[in-house]
XYZ file of C-alpha atoms in Angstrom:
600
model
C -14.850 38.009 -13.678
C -12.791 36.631 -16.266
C -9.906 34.588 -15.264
C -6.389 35.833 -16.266
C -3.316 32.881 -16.434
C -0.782 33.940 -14.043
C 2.181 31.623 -14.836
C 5.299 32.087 -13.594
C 6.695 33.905 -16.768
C 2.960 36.365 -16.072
C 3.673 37.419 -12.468
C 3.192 41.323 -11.821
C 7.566 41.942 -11.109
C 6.965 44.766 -8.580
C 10.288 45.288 -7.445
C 12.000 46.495 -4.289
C 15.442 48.106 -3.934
C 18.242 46.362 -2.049
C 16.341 43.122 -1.234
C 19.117 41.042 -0.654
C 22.690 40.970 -2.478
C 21.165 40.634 -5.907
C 19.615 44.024 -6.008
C 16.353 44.297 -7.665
C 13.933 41.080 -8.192
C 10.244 40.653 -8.117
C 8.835 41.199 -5.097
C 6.649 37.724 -5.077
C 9.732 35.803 -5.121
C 11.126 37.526 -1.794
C 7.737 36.674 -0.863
C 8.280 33.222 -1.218
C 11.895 33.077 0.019
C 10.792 34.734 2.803
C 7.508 32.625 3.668
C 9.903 29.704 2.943
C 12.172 31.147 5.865
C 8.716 31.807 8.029
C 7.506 27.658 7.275
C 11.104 27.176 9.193
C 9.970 28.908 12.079
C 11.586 32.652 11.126
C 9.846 35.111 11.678
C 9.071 38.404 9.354
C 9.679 40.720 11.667
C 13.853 39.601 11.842
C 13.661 39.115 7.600
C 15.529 41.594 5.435
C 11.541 41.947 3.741
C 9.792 43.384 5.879
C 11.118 47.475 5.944
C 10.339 46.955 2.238
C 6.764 45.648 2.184
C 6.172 48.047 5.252
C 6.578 50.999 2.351
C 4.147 49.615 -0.252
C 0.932 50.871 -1.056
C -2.099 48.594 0.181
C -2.699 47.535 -3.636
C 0.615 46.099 -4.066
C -0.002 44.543 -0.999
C -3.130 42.706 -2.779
C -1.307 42.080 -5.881
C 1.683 39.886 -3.976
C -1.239 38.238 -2.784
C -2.486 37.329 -6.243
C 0.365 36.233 -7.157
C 1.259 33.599 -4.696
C 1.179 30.211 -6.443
C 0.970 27.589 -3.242
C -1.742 27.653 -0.397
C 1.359 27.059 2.023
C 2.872 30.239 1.049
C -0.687 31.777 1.098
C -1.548 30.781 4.875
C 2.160 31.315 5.945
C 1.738 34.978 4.470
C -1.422 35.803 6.087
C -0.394 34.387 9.162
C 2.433 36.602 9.647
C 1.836 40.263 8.534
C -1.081 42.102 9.851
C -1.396 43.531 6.343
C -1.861 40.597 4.312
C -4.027 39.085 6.811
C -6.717 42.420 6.455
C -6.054 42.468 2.511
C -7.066 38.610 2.793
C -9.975 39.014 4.956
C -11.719 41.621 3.046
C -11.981 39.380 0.437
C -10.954 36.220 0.218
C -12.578 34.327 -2.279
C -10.887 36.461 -4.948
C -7.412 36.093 -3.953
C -8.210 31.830 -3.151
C -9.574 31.725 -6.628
C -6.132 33.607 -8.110
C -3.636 31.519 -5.919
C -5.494 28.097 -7.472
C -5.095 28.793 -11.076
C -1.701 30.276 -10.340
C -1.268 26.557 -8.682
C -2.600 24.217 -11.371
C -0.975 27.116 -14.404
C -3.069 27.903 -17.556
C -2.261 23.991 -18.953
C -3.477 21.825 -16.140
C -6.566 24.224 -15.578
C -7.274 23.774 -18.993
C -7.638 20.216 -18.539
C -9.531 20.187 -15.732
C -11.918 22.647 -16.323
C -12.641 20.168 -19.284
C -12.828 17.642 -17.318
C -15.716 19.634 -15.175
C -17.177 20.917 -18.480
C -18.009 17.739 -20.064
C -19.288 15.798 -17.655
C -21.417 18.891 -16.880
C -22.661 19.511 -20.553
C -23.850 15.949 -21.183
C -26.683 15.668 -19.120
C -28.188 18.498 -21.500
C -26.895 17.054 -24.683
C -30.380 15.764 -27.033
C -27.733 14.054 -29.429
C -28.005 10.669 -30.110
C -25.547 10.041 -32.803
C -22.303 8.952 -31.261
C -20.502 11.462 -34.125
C -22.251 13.937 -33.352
C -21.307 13.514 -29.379
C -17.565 13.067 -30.261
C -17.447 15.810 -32.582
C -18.806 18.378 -29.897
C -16.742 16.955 -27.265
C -13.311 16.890 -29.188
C -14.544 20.573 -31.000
C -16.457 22.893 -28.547
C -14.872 21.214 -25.550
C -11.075 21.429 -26.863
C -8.854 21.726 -24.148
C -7.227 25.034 -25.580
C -10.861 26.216 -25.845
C -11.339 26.188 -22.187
C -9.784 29.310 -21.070
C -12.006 31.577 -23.500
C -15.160 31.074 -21.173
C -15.270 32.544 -17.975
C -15.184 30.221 -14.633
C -18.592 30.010 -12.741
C -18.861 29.904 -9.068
C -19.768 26.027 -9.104
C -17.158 25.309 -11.161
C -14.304 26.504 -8.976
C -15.860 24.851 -5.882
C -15.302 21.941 -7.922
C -11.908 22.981 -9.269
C -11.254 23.351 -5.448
C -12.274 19.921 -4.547
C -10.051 17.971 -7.325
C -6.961 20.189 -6.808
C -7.012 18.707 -3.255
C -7.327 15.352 -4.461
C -4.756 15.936 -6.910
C -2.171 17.321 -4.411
C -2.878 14.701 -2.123
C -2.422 11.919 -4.853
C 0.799 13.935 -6.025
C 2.569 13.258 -2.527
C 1.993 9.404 -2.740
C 2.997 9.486 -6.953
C 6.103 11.730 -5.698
C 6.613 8.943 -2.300
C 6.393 5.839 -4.766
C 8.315 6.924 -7.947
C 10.416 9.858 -7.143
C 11.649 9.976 -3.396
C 10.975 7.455 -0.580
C 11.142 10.207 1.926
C 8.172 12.307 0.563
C 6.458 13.005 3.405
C 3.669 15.750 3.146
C 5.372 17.697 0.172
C 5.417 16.350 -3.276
C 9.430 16.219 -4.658
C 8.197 16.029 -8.138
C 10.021 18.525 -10.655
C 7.779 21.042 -12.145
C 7.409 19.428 -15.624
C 6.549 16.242 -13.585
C 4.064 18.174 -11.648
C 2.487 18.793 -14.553
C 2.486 16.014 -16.223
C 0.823 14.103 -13.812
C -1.631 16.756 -12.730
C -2.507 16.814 -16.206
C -2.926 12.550 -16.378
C -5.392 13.516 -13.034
C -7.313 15.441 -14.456
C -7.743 13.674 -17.698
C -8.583 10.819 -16.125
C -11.736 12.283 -14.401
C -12.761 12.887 -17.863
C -12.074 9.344 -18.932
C -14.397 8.296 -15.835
C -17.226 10.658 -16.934
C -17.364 8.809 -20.091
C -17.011 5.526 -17.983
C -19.666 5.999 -15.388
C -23.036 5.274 -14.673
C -24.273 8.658 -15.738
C -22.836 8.852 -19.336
C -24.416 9.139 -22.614
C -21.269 7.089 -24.328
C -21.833 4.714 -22.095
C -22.568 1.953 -24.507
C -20.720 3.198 -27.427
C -16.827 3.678 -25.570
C -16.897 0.077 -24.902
C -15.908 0.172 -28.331
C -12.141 1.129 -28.698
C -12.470 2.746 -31.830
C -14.726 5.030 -30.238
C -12.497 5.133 -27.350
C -9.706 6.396 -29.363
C -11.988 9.342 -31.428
C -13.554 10.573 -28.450
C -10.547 10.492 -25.642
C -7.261 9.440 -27.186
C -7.103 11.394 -30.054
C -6.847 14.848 -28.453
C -3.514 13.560 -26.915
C -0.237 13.287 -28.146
C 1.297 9.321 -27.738
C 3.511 10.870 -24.671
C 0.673 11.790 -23.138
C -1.727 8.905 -23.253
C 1.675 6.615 -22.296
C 1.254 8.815 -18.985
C -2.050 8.525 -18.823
C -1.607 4.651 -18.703
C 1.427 4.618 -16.286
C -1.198 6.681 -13.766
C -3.316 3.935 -14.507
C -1.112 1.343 -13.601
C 0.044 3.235 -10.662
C -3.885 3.684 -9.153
C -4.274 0.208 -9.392
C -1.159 -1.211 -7.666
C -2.043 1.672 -5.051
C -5.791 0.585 -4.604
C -4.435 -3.174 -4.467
C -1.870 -2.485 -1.736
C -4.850 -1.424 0.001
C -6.579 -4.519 -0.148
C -6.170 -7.616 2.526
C -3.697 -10.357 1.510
C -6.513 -12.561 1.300
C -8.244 -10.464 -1.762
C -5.277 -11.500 -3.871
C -7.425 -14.314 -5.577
C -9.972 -11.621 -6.682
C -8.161 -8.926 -8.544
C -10.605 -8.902 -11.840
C -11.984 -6.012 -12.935
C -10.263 -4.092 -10.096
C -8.396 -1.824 -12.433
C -11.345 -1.147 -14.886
C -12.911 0.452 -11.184
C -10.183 2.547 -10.615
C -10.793 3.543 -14.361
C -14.260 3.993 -13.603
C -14.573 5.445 -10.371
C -11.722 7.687 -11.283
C -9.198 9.386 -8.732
C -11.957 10.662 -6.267
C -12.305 6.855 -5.509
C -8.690 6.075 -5.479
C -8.145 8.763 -2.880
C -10.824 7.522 -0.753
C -9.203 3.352 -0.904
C -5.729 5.910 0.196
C -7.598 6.874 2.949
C -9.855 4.520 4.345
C -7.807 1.205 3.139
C -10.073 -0.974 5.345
C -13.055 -0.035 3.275
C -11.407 -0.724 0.098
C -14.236 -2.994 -1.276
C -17.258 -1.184 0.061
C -15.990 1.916 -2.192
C -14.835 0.007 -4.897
C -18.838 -2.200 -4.772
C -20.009 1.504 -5.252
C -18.412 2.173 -8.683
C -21.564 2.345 -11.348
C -20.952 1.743 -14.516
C -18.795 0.068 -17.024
C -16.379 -1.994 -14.062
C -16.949 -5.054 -16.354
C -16.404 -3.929 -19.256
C -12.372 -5.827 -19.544
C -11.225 -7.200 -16.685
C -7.901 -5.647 -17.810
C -8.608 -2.418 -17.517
C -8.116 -1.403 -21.014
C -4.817 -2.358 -20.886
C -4.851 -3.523 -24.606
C -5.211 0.427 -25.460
C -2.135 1.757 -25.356
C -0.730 -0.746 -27.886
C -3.253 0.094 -30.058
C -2.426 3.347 -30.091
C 0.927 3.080 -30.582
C 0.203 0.717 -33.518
C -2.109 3.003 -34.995
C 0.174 5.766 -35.041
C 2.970 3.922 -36.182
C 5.038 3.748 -33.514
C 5.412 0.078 -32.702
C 5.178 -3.025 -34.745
C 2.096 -4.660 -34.393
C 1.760 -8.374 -33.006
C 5.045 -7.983 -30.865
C 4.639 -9.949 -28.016
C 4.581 -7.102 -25.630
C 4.116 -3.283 -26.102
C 6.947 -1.696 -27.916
C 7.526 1.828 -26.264
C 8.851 4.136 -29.030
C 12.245 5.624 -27.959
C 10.846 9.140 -27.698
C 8.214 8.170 -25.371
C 10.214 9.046 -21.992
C 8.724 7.816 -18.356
C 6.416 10.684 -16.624
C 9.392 10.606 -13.358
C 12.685 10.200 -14.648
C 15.305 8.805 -11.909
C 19.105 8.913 -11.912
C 20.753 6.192 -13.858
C 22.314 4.768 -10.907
C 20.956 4.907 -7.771
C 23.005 4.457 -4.349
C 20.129 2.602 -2.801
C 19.268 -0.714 -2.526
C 17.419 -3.618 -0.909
C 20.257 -4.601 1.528
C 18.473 -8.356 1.470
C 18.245 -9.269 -2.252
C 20.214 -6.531 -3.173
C 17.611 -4.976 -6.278
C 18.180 -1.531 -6.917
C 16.948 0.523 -10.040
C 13.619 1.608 -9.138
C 12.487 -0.592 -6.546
C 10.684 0.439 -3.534
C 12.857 0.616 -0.232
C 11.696 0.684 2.996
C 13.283 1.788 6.287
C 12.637 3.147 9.758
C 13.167 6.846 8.211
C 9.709 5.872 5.701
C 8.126 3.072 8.043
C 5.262 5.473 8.232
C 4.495 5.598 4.414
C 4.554 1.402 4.249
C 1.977 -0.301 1.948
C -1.713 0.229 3.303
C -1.789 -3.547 3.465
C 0.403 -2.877 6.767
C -2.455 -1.550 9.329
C -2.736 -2.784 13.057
C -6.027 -4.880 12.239
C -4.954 -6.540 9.392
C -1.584 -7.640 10.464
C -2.526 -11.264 11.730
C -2.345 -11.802 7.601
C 1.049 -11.899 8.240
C 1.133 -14.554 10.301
C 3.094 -17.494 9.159
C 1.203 -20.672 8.386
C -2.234 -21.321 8.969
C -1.854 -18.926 12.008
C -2.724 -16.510 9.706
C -6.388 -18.272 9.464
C -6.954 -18.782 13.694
C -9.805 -16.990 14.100
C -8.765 -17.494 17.992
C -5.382 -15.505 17.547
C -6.452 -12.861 14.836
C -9.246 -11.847 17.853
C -6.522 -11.624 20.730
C -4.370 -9.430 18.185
C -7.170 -7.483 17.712
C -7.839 -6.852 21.235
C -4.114 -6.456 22.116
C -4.192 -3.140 19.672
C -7.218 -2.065 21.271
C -9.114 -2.577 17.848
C -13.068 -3.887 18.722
C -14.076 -6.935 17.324
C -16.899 -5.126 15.352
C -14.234 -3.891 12.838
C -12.707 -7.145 12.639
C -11.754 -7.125 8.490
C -12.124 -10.615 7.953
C -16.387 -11.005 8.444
C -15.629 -14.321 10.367
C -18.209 -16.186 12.479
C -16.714 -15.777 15.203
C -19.547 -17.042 17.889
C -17.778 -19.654 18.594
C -14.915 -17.883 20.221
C -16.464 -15.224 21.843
C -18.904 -16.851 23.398
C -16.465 -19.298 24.834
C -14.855 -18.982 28.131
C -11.352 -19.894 27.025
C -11.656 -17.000 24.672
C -13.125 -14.472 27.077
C -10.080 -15.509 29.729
C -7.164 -15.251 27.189
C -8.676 -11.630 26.076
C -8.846 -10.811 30.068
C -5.058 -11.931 30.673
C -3.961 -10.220 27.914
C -2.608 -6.511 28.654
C -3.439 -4.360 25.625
C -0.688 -2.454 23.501
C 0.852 0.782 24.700
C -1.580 3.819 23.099
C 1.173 4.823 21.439
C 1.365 1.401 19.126
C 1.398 1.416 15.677
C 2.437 -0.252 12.671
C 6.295 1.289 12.526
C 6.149 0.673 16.245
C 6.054 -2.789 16.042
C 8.404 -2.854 12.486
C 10.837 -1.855 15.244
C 10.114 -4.431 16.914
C 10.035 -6.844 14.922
C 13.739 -5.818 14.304
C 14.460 -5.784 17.705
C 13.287 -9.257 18.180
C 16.537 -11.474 18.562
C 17.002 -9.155 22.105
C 14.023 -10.647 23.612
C 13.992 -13.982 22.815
C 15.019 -16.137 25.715
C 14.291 -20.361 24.714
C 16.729 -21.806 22.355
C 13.939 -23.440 20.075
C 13.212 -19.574 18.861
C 17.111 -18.222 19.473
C 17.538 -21.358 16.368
C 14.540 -20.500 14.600
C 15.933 -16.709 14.242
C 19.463 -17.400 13.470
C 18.690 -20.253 11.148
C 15.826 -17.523 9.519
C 17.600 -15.704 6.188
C 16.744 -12.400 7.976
C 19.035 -12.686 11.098
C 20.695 -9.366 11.745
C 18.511 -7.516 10.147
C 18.098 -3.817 11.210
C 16.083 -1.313 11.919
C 18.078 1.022 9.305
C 18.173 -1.745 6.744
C 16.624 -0.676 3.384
C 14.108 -3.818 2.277
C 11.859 -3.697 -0.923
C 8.592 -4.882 -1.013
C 8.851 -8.197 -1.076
C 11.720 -8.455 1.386
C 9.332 -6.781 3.747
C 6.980 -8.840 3.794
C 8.924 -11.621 4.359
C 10.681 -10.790 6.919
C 7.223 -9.301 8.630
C 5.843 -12.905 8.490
C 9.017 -14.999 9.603
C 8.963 -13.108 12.459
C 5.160 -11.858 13.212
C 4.448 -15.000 15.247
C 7.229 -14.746 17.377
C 6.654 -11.387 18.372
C 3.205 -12.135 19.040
C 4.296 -14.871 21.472
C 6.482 -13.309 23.274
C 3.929 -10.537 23.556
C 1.339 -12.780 25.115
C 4.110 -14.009 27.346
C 5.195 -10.718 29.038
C 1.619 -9.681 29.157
C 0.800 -13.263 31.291
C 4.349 -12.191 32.995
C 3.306 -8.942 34.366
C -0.133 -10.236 35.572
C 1.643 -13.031 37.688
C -0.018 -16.227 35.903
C 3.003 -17.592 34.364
C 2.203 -20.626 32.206
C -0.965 -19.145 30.981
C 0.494 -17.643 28.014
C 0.316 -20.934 26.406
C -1.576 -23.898 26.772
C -0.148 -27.182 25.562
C 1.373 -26.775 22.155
C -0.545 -28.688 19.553
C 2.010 -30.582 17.410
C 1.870 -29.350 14.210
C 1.789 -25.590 15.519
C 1.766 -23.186 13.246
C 0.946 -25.692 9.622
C -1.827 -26.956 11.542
C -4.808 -26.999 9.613
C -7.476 -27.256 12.170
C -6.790 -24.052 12.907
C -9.388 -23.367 10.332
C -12.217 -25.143 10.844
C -12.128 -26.843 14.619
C -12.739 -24.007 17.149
C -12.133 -26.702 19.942
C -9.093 -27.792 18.690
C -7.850 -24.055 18.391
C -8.795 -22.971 21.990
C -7.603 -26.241 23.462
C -3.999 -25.828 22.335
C -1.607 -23.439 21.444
C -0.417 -22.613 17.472
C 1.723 -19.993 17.991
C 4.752 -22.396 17.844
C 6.754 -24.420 15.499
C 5.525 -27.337 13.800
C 6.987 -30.185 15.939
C 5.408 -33.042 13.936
C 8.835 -33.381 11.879
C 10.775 -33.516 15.193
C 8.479 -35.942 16.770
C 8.578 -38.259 13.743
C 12.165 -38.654 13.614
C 12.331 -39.117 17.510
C 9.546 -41.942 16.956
C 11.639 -43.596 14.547
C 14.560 -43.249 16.163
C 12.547 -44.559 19.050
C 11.276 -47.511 16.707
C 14.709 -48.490 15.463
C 15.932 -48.889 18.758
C 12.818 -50.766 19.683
C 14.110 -53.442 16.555
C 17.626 -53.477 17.451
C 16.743 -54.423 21.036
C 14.156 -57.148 20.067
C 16.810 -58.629 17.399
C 19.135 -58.455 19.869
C 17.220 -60.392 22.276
C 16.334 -62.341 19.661
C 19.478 -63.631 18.556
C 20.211 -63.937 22.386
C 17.771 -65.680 22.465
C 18.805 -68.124 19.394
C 22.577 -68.814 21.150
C 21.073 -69.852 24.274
C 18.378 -72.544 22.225
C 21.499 -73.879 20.532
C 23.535 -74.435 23.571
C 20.920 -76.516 24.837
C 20.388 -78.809 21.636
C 21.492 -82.343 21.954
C 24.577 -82.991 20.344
C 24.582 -85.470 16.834
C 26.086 -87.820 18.956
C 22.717 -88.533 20.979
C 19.596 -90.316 19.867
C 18.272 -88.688 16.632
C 14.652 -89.846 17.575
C 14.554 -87.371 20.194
C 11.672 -84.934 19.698
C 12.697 -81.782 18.245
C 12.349 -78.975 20.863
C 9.435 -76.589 20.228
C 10.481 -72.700 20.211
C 9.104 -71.170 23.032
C 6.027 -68.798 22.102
C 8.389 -65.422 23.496
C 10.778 -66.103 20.457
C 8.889 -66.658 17.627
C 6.667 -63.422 18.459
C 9.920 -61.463 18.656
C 10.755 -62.795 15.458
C 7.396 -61.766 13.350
C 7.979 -58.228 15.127
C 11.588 -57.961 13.790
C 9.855 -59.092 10.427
């Protein structure tokens, strides 16, 4: 079966009287509008459609079908007319197949069926000549050479596959760039849509020219051969979106990492180059095995530890478009951004006040926060070396219900557990509500000047630059993570507290506080140190030095004082010049001169 290219200016306009006020229009778009109405909860049977597809024949009732452009629309339909659910049944591979190149449209499935093709082909190819290899790939394998060949089964399984990735990646492009309140449904126009599905689908190409399996494999670290064999088929728009995707998989694959992996950040974008979106997705999903998938990329991951970011410039210098050796890439005025936002936006961090294009955060989006915000990785937010008390991180753990064998960290951590101080904190502890997660305890954390009860912490919070901060307070990035750690450790003390509370041992919740609290460094290397005090608390040592010395100087004052008592009462009882100068000179009694060498 040959595929036909069903864009929207394509669609089969069978057309029913009197749908609606505006007379006649094609019959998929009442579809839609009313599938639309049916995702809201309306039902067919009370829409204005359904007398009118109630008098079709049963092969306009297969065409609609075909013509459907969405998977949501597609379910909804089936779902709710007995019709399109036997139509669908009888065979529906067919009408899958039609709704998916309908979905991607004839420009996108060119691209990826190339980028299927390709990878496909060079397994078979006997050429050895990188010339040879580029000229077949950028001649036989043209992207508008794709739709002339008909679509195997194997090949739409796979166009199947990435179109889910794709989607899925979509929502996240559409949460970060476009709309902070994406939630399951991309917002992205349909020329973005396309743009990026486009860059997607590319850039599995790019990573079968990258990876382990290639017959370039050698030759493309070269960029010159880069450039014949990838960029050249693209217009300078298109490989500047190419790169912004790029950019955008890696800052999405590092906000999946730990904190802690901050220091090892090489070569991390050439993976996501490498591995290509399948392995993006997969760090999306399963952010705590971040670095097992990324270990598994094969191929050329060390090729720059840049990524390739050099390329683009080179292109644009090559085409003329920039200057070349300008300090930083010059991006020629035509070259537009792949999501364009308003000018001026009305949003904006309400703590450092940023606004053009920054990332905001509130309780409406808490659940679409950074991966590196997950329930077992949140003691990195701890402040201090708290953050590195294997001790605490543990309890956290077991206060979220999270077993120690997924502890993220790979810390020894036999010397805790095996200890009884250990075992009895974990068994006073009450673990978290089921219903605890990450926005759960943002709240919280917002909520946190209504709990505290000591004076020492009511300070701490109103001297903290994030007092009165709300729940419905928009904070960027970086604002967010502040305020998560100025706060984190108080929250978690207070949590121990009312657990220790509730089980009637008050005064467990904390053994003596060790002095330097939370910026004590012990807390990294002396497990007896850590379970014999407390560090959830603030570093006293600064407190405690000033009362020592204020303790000292008083100390001084009352030895000079005595001192110089001391010294009046010695002169009162001297002899007088009017006695006998060969008296012996009275020797200072041993009390006063050691006052004296103290006052020294």
């Amino acid at each position: 079966m040959h595929r036909k290219h069903l864009s929207h200016g394509s669609r089969p306009t069978f057309c029913c009287e009197h749908i609606g006020s505006g007379g006649e229009q094609p019959l998929w778009r009442a579809v839609r509008r009313t599938a639309d109405s049916a995702s809201t909860g309306a039902p067919w049977t009370s829409t204005f459609i359904m007398p009118c597809l109630q008098r079709l024949p049963v092969e306009l009732h297969d065409e609609v079908l075909k013509a459907i452009d969405d998977f949501a629309t597609l379910r909804v339909a089936i779902l709710s007319y007995k019709r399109f659910y036997l139509i669908y049944k009888a065979h529906p591979e067919i009408i899958e197949r039609r709704v998916l190149e309908n979905s991607l449209g004839p420009e996108v499935l060119d691209a990826a069926l190339r980028s299927i093709r390709i990878p496909a082909w060079m397994p078979t190819c006997h050429h050895t000549n990188i010339r040879d290899i580029v000229e077949i790939v950028c001649t036989d394998f043209h992207e508008n050479k794709m739709g002339q060949q008909r679509i195997t089964d194997a090949e739409y399984s796979l166009l199947f596959d990435h179109a889910l990735v794709c989607d899925e990646l979509e929502v996240v492009f559409s949460r970060w760039y476009k709309d902070r309140l994406t939630d399951r449904k991309s917002l992205l126009t349909p020329a973005e849509r396309k743009a990026f599905r486009m860059c997607i689908h590319r850039l599995w190409l790019l990573s079968s020219f990258a990876g382990k399996d290639s017959i370039v494999l050698d030759a493309i670290r070269d960029l010159a051969v880069r450039q014949q064999l990838f960029y050249d088929s693209y217009t300078s728009q298109d490989v500047y979106n190419l790169h912004s995707v790029i950019y955008w998989m890696f800052e999405l694959v590092h906000e999946c990492l730990m904190l802690s992996d901050d220091a090892v950040l090489d070569f991390i974008r050439m993976k996501c180059i490498v591995g290509g979106p399948d392995v993006v997705f997969r760090i999306y999903e399963y952010p705590g095995a971040s670095w097992e998938l990324l270990e598994q990329v094969e191929g050329l991951v060390d090729a720059d530890p840049g990524g390739w970011k050099a390329d683009l410039r080179h292109i644009f210098e090559n085409r003329k478009l920039s200057s070349p050796g300008a300090p930083e890439v010059e991006i020629p005025s035509h070259i537009v951004p792949l999501v364009v936002l308003p000018e001026e936006s009305d949003f904006e961090c309400s703590h450092c006040h940023m606004r053009y294009g920054v990332r905001l955060w509130n309780e409406a989006n808490w659940e679409h926060v950074p991966r590196q915000y997950r329930l077992e990785t949140l003691s990195e937010w701890f402040l201090g070396h708290l953050k590195d008390n294997v001790h605490e991180r543990l309890l956290l753990l077991h206060f979220f219900g999270i077993p120690e064998s997924r502890n993220p960290y790979g810390d020894d951590t036999r010397a805790y557990t095996q200890c009884i101080a250990h075992a009895d904190a974990k068994a006073l502890l009450k673990p978290a509500p089921d219903d605890m997660t990450v926005p759960r305890v943002l709240r919280e954390l917002c909520e946190l000047p209504a709990f505290v009860d000591t004076d020492e912490h009511v300070a701490y919070l109103q001297q903290n630059e994030f007092r009165g901060v709300t729940a419905s307070d928009l904070l960027c990035k970086r604002c967010l993570g502040e305020m998560v750690e100025a706060r984190l450790w108080v929250w978690w003390l207070i949590v121990k507290e009312l657990s220790f509370k509730e089980l009637s041992v008050p005064g467990q919740a904390t053994s003596e506080d060790c002095r330097y609290g939370l910026d004590c460094r012990k807390q990294t290397s002396d497990p007896e140190h850590v379970l014999r005090f407390n560090h959830v608390c603030l570093n006293a040592w600064p407190e405690l030095k000033r009362l020592k010395k204020r303790k000292e100087r008083r100390k001084l004052e009352e030895a000079t004082r005595a001192s110089s008592e001391s010294d009046d009462s010695a002169d009162a009882g001297a002899p007088s010049t009017d006695e006998d100068q060969t008296a012996p000179t009275p020797i200072p009694s041993a009390t006063t001169s050691t006052r004296r060498r103290y006052s020294v």
